[in-house]
mmCIF file of C-alpha atoms in Angstrom:
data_model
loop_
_atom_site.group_PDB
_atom_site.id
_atom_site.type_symbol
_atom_site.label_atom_id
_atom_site.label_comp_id
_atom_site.label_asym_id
_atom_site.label_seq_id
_atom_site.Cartn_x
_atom_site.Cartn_y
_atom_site.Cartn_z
ATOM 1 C CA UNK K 1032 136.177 -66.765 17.188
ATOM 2 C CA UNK K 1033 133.169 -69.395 16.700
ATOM 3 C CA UNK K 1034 131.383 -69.464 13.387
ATOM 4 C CA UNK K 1035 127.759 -69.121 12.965
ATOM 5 C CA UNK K 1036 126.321 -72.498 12.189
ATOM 6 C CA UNK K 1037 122.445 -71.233 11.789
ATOM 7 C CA UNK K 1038 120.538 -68.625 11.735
ATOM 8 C CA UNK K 1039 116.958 -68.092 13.454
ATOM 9 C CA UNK K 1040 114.036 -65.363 14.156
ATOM 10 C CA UNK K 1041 113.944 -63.406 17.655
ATOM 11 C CA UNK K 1042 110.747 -64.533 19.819
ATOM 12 C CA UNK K 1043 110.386 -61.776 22.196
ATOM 13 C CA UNK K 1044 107.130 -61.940 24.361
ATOM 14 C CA UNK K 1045 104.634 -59.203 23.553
ATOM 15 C CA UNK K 1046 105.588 -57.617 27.074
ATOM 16 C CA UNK K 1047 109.384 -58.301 25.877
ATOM 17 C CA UNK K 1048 108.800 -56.063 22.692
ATOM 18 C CA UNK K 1049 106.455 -53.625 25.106
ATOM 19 C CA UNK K 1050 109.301 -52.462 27.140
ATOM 20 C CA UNK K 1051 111.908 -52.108 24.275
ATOM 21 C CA UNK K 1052 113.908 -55.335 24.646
ATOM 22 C CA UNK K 1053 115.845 -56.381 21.633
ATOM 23 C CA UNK K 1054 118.303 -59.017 20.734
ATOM 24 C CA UNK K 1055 121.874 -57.713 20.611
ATOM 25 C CA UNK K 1056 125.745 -58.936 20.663
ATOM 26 C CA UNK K 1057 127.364 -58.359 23.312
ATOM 27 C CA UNK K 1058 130.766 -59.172 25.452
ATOM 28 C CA UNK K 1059 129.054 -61.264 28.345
ATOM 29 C CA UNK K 1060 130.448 -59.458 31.137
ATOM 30 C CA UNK K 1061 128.451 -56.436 29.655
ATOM 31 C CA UNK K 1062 125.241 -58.490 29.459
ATOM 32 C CA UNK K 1063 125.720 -59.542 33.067
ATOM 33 C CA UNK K 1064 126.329 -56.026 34.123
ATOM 34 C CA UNK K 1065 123.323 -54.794 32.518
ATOM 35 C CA UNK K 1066 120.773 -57.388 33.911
ATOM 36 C CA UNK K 1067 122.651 -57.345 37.811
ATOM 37 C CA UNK K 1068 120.157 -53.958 37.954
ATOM 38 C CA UNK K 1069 116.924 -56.491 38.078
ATOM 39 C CA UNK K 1070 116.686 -55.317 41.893
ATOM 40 C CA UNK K 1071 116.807 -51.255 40.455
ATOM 41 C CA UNK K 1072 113.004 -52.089 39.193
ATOM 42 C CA UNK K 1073 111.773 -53.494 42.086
ATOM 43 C CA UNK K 1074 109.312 -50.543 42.952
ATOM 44 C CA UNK K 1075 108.962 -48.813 39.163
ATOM 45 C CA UNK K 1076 108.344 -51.679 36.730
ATOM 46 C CA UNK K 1077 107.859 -55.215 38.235
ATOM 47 C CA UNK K 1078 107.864 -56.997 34.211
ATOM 48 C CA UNK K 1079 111.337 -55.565 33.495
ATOM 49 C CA UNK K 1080 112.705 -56.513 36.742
ATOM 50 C CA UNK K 1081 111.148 -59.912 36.183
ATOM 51 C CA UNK K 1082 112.974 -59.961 32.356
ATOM 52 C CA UNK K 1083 116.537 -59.041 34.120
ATOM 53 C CA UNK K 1084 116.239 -61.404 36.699
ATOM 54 C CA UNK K 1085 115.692 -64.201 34.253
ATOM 55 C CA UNK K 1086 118.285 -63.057 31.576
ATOM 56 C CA UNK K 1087 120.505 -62.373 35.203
ATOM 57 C CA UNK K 1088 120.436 -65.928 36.461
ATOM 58 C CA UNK K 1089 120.545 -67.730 33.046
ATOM 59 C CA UNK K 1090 123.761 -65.644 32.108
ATOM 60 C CA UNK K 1091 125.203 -66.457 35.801
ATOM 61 C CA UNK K 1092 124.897 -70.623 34.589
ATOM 62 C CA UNK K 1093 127.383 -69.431 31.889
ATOM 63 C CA UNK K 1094 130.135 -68.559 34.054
#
């Protein structure tokens, strides 16, 4: 298990904090699972399917 070398402050967007997103820890397989539903926004709300696309193909570089 790593050991936390810092600390720091979140810096969510104000549309970040709008729709509820918050900094958690979380297995990464669970993360990726949870932002793979970008496309489920597509028609109903086109900011948080732009926020799980991004977290989507940044967490994708990890594996």
């Amino acid at each position: 298990m790593p050991s936390v070398t810092g600390k720091t402050e979140p810096h969510l967007t104000d549309g970040e904090k709008e729709v509820g997103m918050e900094p958690r820890w979380i297995p990464l397989d669970e993360m990726i699972a949870i932002f793979s539903n970008h496309a489920a926004y597509a028609d109903k709300d086109e900011m948080r399917r732009g926020m799980y696309l991004r977290e989507f193909t940044a967490l994708n570089e990890l594996v």
